[in-house]
């Protein structure tokens, strides 16, 4: 099939490293066909970049297969790379041979017209062939590589944490259960389901975070990170929630909250710069068709010194603002998106890191401050959306951690003995944060719905493809 001999369109249009008059083989899918008696133009895309290459057939009568070459078909084209005669493209291919590999008839749903994102979600198996979703998938791949590059170059070790877990990191209770028991007739013991008879001999769930396990490995390797799928059984249908998504979670031994904030700020800036520099083809598309200000927004974050702001001061600023917020503001209440956006867009006009939140609204694992009322939590807020990163210094003191767990309703210490053990033997200060990959992609691309930056989204009442 000439897989090794083919020339990818990106090599021609982006890298510009294929000489004119070279013989090339293009394997791709037809975007459009324009035909007359004397010449036929076929626009082909192979997924390697945004651009199509135009194939020119100057004697259509010699190619009877042309009658079957329609939008959506896959083709093999061999010919010479030439300077284009048209104004919209630099190169074209003068066709020597044309083979139809896979037919597509007139029922192919992605004809040459604009389709709504809602329509395209119904056909996630085909939408990567569109310009928008081709760009989304390519930038997703490039940024995933960039994330590994960032941490690997800074001495972090990539670790794989379990997808099936017996613990709930966040204590939220919105978990997907994993079980091999018969759902109709489960084994019963003393009036309850006998989980000891299940596959893992205990209740297990899809993981909501790799953090707890990352803490264990950081207690040995120092600096580690996870980058993998996480799950929430939250019945939410907003544009920012998905039931399955990917999380980037670094964890650092010997690191306190200031170190954590330093890393979070540096990472966000680096990732945004990487998107602008190494994904320029895709970013130009998003800037033209999705959000005309997206590149300017990213540059604004990159060039800002993030404001660091204690939660208590943030509350005072919001209370004194005289703004008519939809949600109430008060000490002890969590910040909502509208509050976060006020701080970043109106008060400071730059990203803000809010830290030292009330302990009552934060999970059990966050380190308690000396005041006994707040914990060493931090959230990174950016203009337009609010929170993009959440993290904390972890509680490394054994007895205080047990008190926090009891206060949060966690009484089964046997289920967390391993988490407590690293506080018993060689405990050290340690910190980390989580960044939802899809939330970052939405911000970088300007895409407005998380369903459109996931190749195959999983949301309530939707698990197709």
XYZ file of C-alpha atoms in Angstrom:
465
model
C 0.000 0.000 0.000
C 3.103 2.230 -0.256
C 2.879 3.115 3.442
C 6.642 3.562 3.711
C 6.975 5.321 0.355
C 4.177 7.837 0.810
C 4.753 11.535 1.416
C 2.683 13.099 4.170
C 1.031 16.370 3.241
C 2.573 18.030 6.321
C 6.034 17.355 4.860
C 5.023 19.365 1.805
C 2.943 22.190 3.278
C 4.314 22.621 6.830
C 7.890 21.351 6.747
C 8.365 22.465 3.115
C 11.066 19.843 2.640
C 9.877 18.127 -0.563
C 11.493 19.407 -3.730
C 9.425 20.574 -6.683
C 9.299 17.962 -9.491
C 9.683 15.155 -6.934
C 7.632 12.027 -7.517
C 5.264 11.658 -4.569
C 2.639 9.212 -3.377
C -0.258 10.649 -1.398
C -2.601 8.433 0.624
C -5.612 10.308 1.943
C -9.285 11.170 1.911
C -11.111 13.323 -0.628
C -12.441 16.624 0.696
C -13.852 17.997 -2.568
C -13.890 17.263 -6.297
C -14.256 19.982 -8.964
C -14.539 18.667 -12.514
C -14.887 19.907 -16.067
C -14.344 18.246 -19.437
C -10.714 19.327 -19.553
C -9.483 19.319 -15.953
C -10.389 17.861 -12.559
C -9.210 19.148 -9.186
C -9.270 16.843 -6.148
C -8.625 18.260 -2.681
C -7.051 15.599 -0.447
C -6.302 15.577 3.275
C -4.333 12.842 5.037
C -4.727 14.077 8.621
C -1.105 15.130 9.037
C -1.903 18.859 9.021
C -4.663 21.398 8.512
C -4.009 21.900 4.823
C -5.236 19.934 1.841
C -3.119 19.212 -1.214
C -4.696 19.790 -4.598
C -4.327 16.993 -7.138
C -4.707 18.122 -10.766
C -5.846 15.776 -13.543
C -5.389 17.464 -16.906
C -6.929 14.700 -19.029
C -9.904 13.338 -17.059
C -10.906 11.003 -19.880
C -7.904 8.793 -19.109
C -9.191 8.181 -15.576
C -12.566 6.381 -15.762
C -12.408 5.785 -11.987
C -13.098 9.505 -11.511
C -16.834 8.843 -11.756
C -16.583 6.999 -8.424
C -14.238 9.449 -6.659
C -16.560 11.460 -4.390
C -16.191 13.405 -1.149
C -15.171 11.064 1.665
C -13.510 8.431 -0.527
C -9.976 7.244 0.219
C -7.498 7.400 -2.653
C -3.919 6.719 -3.641
C -2.408 9.348 -5.901
C 0.994 9.253 -7.513
C 2.368 12.218 -9.404
C 4.814 15.134 -9.508
C 4.896 17.943 -6.977
C 4.569 21.247 -8.806
C 4.320 24.942 -8.058
C 0.625 25.749 -7.952
C -0.922 27.946 -10.604
C -3.576 29.084 -8.141
C -3.247 31.807 -5.515
C -4.527 29.887 -2.480
C -1.902 27.161 -2.370
C 1.832 26.985 -2.951
C 1.997 23.435 -4.298
C -0.153 20.964 -6.168
C 0.287 17.479 -7.574
C 0.062 16.699 -11.254
C -1.508 13.257 -11.204
C 0.100 10.350 -13.003
C -1.999 7.576 -11.469
C -5.134 7.496 -9.351
C -6.466 4.522 -7.393
C -9.758 4.472 -5.528
C -9.133 2.580 -2.288
C -12.387 3.022 -0.402
C -15.576 4.333 -1.982
C -17.941 6.885 -0.450
C -21.293 7.592 -2.005
C -23.493 10.683 -1.883
C -24.825 9.677 1.547
C -21.466 10.575 3.154
C -22.602 13.030 5.872
C -19.649 15.418 5.870
C -20.262 17.230 2.629
C -18.659 20.615 1.916
C -20.591 22.865 4.286
C -20.373 24.002 7.888
C -21.758 21.541 10.425
C -22.729 22.424 13.981
C -20.717 20.902 16.816
C -23.959 19.375 18.141
C -24.462 17.582 14.820
C -20.874 16.381 14.768
C -21.082 14.930 18.290
C -23.593 12.460 16.902
C -20.877 11.086 14.612
C -17.709 11.083 16.656
C -16.404 8.322 14.374
C -16.280 10.745 11.418
C -15.792 14.180 12.937
C -11.953 13.894 13.098
C -12.070 14.330 9.297
C -13.361 17.893 9.685
C -10.955 20.809 9.967
C -11.931 21.627 13.555
C -11.710 18.147 14.976
C -8.634 17.245 12.977
C -7.001 20.271 14.619
C -8.326 19.294 18.065
C -6.931 15.769 17.804
C -3.547 16.914 16.517
C -3.090 19.570 19.192
C -4.231 17.094 21.843
C -1.469 14.721 20.724
C 1.178 17.442 20.547
C 0.327 18.876 23.954
C 0.338 15.410 25.549
C 3.882 14.998 24.250
C 4.730 18.481 25.528
C 3.502 17.634 29.028
C 5.804 14.619 29.193
C 8.644 16.747 27.802
C 8.167 19.378 30.503
C 8.280 16.979 33.429
C 10.930 14.650 32.031
C 13.313 17.548 31.405
C 12.885 18.611 35.037
C 13.697 15.247 36.580
C 10.168 14.036 37.298
C 9.444 10.322 36.920
C 6.306 9.263 35.056
C 4.346 6.741 37.111
C 1.216 4.741 36.352
C -1.361 4.821 39.111
C -4.277 2.351 39.243
C -7.484 2.948 37.339
C -9.336 0.592 39.691
C -9.183 1.803 43.287
C -10.645 0.908 46.666
C -10.340 4.495 47.953
C -12.024 7.801 47.178
C -9.368 10.504 47.020
C -11.759 13.436 47.114
C -14.306 11.974 49.522
C -17.080 13.067 47.173
C -18.777 9.703 46.867
C -19.557 10.220 43.155
C -17.842 7.052 41.978
C -18.310 4.413 39.300
C -18.414 1.031 40.974
C -16.380 -1.834 39.512
C -17.827 -5.253 40.296
C -18.080 -8.752 38.843
C -21.060 -9.689 41.024
C -24.430 -10.589 39.532
C -26.362 -7.295 39.749
C -29.708 -9.137 39.944
C -28.775 -11.719 42.563
C -25.658 -10.501 44.422
C -24.420 -12.559 47.364
C -25.877 -11.329 50.645
C -24.285 -11.467 54.083
C -26.054 -10.192 57.171
C -28.548 -8.300 55.033
C -25.942 -6.469 52.904
C -24.058 -7.195 49.695
C -21.143 -9.506 50.501
C -18.309 -7.570 48.890
C -15.864 -10.158 50.137
C -17.297 -12.417 47.426
C -16.491 -9.865 44.712
C -13.484 -10.127 42.390
C -11.191 -7.977 44.542
C -12.780 -9.069 47.846
C -13.741 -5.463 48.578
C -15.698 -2.583 47.048
C -13.770 -1.031 44.165
C -14.309 1.977 41.917
C -12.894 3.749 38.906
C -10.268 6.169 40.165
C -11.058 9.864 40.617
C -7.367 10.752 40.980
C -3.905 9.220 41.048
C -2.818 11.596 43.800
C -2.784 9.280 46.809
C -0.681 6.676 45.030
C 1.571 9.401 43.613
C 2.264 10.528 47.178
C 3.473 7.019 47.983
C 5.939 6.923 45.095
C 7.091 10.503 45.655
C 8.068 9.338 49.155
C 10.664 7.188 47.418
C 11.550 8.775 44.066
C 11.178 12.442 45.003
C 9.451 14.113 42.045
C 6.837 12.164 40.080
C 3.830 12.813 37.881
C 0.837 10.937 36.592
C -0.987 11.615 33.348
C -3.933 9.350 32.775
C -7.703 8.855 32.772
C -9.862 9.661 35.779
C -13.591 9.286 36.334
C -16.494 11.065 38.031
C -20.045 9.743 38.357
C -21.302 13.302 38.792
C -24.645 13.775 37.077
C -23.693 17.086 35.518
C -24.473 18.171 31.968
C -22.524 21.421 31.872
C -20.101 22.322 29.103
C -17.154 21.853 31.504
C -17.931 18.422 32.989
C -17.229 14.951 31.632
C -17.483 11.550 33.274
C -14.134 10.405 31.874
C -11.232 12.781 31.414
C -7.450 12.962 31.726
C -5.521 14.502 34.602
C -1.953 15.750 34.937
C -0.854 15.347 38.555
C 2.711 16.116 39.674
C 3.729 15.271 43.230
C 6.927 16.556 44.849
C 8.642 15.364 48.011
C 10.369 17.992 50.155
C 8.128 20.665 48.594
C 5.948 23.128 50.474
C 3.104 25.311 49.214
C 5.327 28.040 47.746
C 7.211 25.417 45.731
C 3.898 24.047 44.513
C 2.724 27.490 43.394
C 6.048 28.090 41.632
C 5.711 24.851 39.673
C 2.065 25.459 38.782
C 2.786 28.948 37.412
C 5.829 27.803 35.469
C 4.019 24.788 34.023
C 1.001 26.781 32.831
C 3.195 29.374 31.150
C 5.399 26.722 29.547
C 2.433 24.736 28.236
C 0.790 27.808 26.708
C 4.070 28.839 25.060
C 4.492 25.308 23.735
C 1.024 25.466 22.185
C 1.753 28.773 20.459
C 5.191 27.751 19.180
C 4.925 24.031 18.470
C 1.271 23.899 17.433
C 1.289 27.047 15.294
C -0.687 25.475 12.428
C -3.540 24.469 14.717
C -3.418 27.675 16.786
C -3.750 29.770 13.622
C -6.916 27.818 12.811
C -8.403 28.232 16.302
C -7.552 31.929 16.255
C -9.319 32.384 12.941
C -12.392 30.193 13.315
C -13.021 29.500 17.027
C -11.825 32.409 19.189
C -10.111 35.399 17.598
C -8.591 36.407 20.952
C -7.277 32.994 22.010
C -3.608 33.599 21.125
C -3.716 37.016 22.783
C -5.243 35.433 25.902
C -2.446 32.865 26.115
C 0.230 35.522 25.602
C -1.360 37.540 28.405
C -1.010 34.620 30.819
C 2.538 33.859 29.697
C 3.687 37.443 30.185
C 2.038 37.958 33.587
C 3.423 37.533 37.060
C 0.686 35.600 38.849
C -0.854 37.421 41.814
C -0.709 35.365 45.028
C -3.649 36.039 47.292
C -4.756 34.489 50.618
C -8.346 33.283 50.575
C -9.311 35.597 53.448
C -8.107 38.642 51.516
C -9.888 37.409 48.380
C -13.151 37.282 50.329
C -12.642 40.842 51.610
C -11.983 42.093 48.069
C -15.135 40.396 46.779
C -17.251 41.685 49.663
C -15.976 45.222 49.125
C -16.462 45.104 45.350
C -20.190 45.936 45.466
C -20.640 43.547 42.535
C -24.008 41.807 42.150
C -22.853 38.196 42.249
C -25.287 35.348 41.624
C -23.686 33.266 44.394
C -23.098 34.579 47.929
C -19.667 35.642 49.130
C -18.519 34.990 52.670
C -15.701 33.469 54.670
C -16.154 29.701 54.694
C -17.860 29.550 51.301
C -16.080 28.210 48.244
C -15.323 30.590 45.399
C -17.515 30.270 42.324
C -16.443 30.897 38.750
C -17.939 34.404 38.779
C -15.880 35.295 41.870
C -12.709 33.871 40.363
C -13.246 35.765 37.115
C -13.813 39.036 38.994
C -10.448 38.605 40.710
C -8.574 37.824 37.490
C -10.377 40.094 35.035
C -11.346 43.160 37.069
C -9.397 43.336 40.305
C -5.915 42.210 39.212
C -6.243 41.832 35.419
C -3.921 38.835 35.463
C -3.849 35.234 36.734
C -4.289 34.813 40.475
C -3.289 32.022 42.852
C -5.632 31.899 45.851
C -4.281 29.940 48.823
C -5.001 29.020 52.460
C -8.650 28.005 52.121
C -10.963 27.136 55.055
C -10.316 23.569 56.131
C -14.023 22.742 56.217
C -14.433 23.035 52.439
C -11.296 21.116 51.464
C -10.422 17.380 51.433
C -8.813 15.508 54.306
C -5.299 15.262 52.866
C -4.466 19.004 52.867
C -2.024 20.300 55.473
C -3.604 22.241 58.322
C -2.157 25.691 59.019
C -1.172 26.795 62.505
C -4.419 28.758 62.839
C -6.354 25.467 62.795
C -8.957 27.054 60.507
C -7.274 26.953 57.103
C -5.329 24.463 55.030
C -2.418 24.803 52.627
C -4.596 24.615 49.520
C -4.111 26.640 46.358
C -6.101 27.259 43.169
C -4.677 28.831 40.023
C -7.240 31.174 38.437
C -7.001 32.516 34.890
C -9.085 35.100 33.026
C -12.206 33.947 31.164
C -12.750 30.689 33.097
C -11.459 30.957 36.662
C -9.870 27.884 38.242
C -7.603 25.864 35.976
C -5.395 24.131 38.583
C -6.122 22.912 42.099
C -3.503 21.660 44.515
C -2.123 21.689 48.032
C 0.662 20.902 50.402
C -0.273 17.506 51.816
C -0.655 16.768 55.512
C 2.518 14.875 56.458
C 1.828 14.643 60.214
C 0.423 11.272 61.197
C -1.826 12.203 64.133
C -3.185 15.364 62.519
C -3.987 13.450 59.329
C -5.961 10.892 61.341
C -7.893 13.708 63.029
C -8.692 15.234 59.638
C -9.888 11.902 58.280
C -12.204 11.395 61.235
C -13.562 14.909 60.827
C -14.337 14.155 57.171
C -16.157 10.954 58.104
C -13.386 8.506 57.187
C -13.321 6.014 60.032
C -12.021 2.910 58.256
C -8.314 3.476 58.793
C -7.592 -0.091 57.701
C -8.573 0.896 54.173
C -6.022 3.731 54.248
C -3.260 2.065 56.274
C -0.827 2.450 53.379
C -1.531 6.182 53.131
C -0.978 6.600 56.859
C 2.155 4.444 56.835
C 4.178 6.959 54.827
C 3.473 9.413 57.667
C 4.829 6.898 60.180
C 8.140 6.081 58.528
C 10.268 8.834 57.049
C 7.539 11.395 56.490
C 8.501 14.572 54.614
C 6.672 17.720 53.507
C 5.244 17.146 50.038
C 2.967 18.942 47.606
C 1.212 18.519 44.291
C -1.590 19.680 42.056
C -3.994 18.505 39.391
C -4.690 20.000 35.978
C -7.541 18.587 33.918
C -6.113 18.043 30.443
C -9.405 18.772 28.703
C -9.931 21.990 30.704
C -6.479 23.108 29.578
C -7.290 22.161 25.976
C -10.493 24.192 26.098
C -8.575 27.224 27.300
C -5.787 26.830 24.738
C -8.061 26.249 21.746
C -11.032 28.432 22.671
C -13.376 25.457 22.266
C -16.450 26.030 24.428
C -17.525 22.485 25.317
C -15.492 19.702 26.893
C -17.312 17.212 24.650
C -15.465 18.748 21.706
C -11.915 18.288 23.016
C -12.461 14.621 23.936
C -12.299 12.262 20.943
C -15.095 10.107 22.380
C -16.760 11.950 25.274
C -18.395 10.150 28.172
C -21.120 12.211 29.839
C -24.424 11.347 31.570
C -26.614 9.194 29.307
C -23.988 9.116 26.572
C -21.351 6.402 26.081
C -21.492 5.848 22.323
C -18.586 4.847 20.120
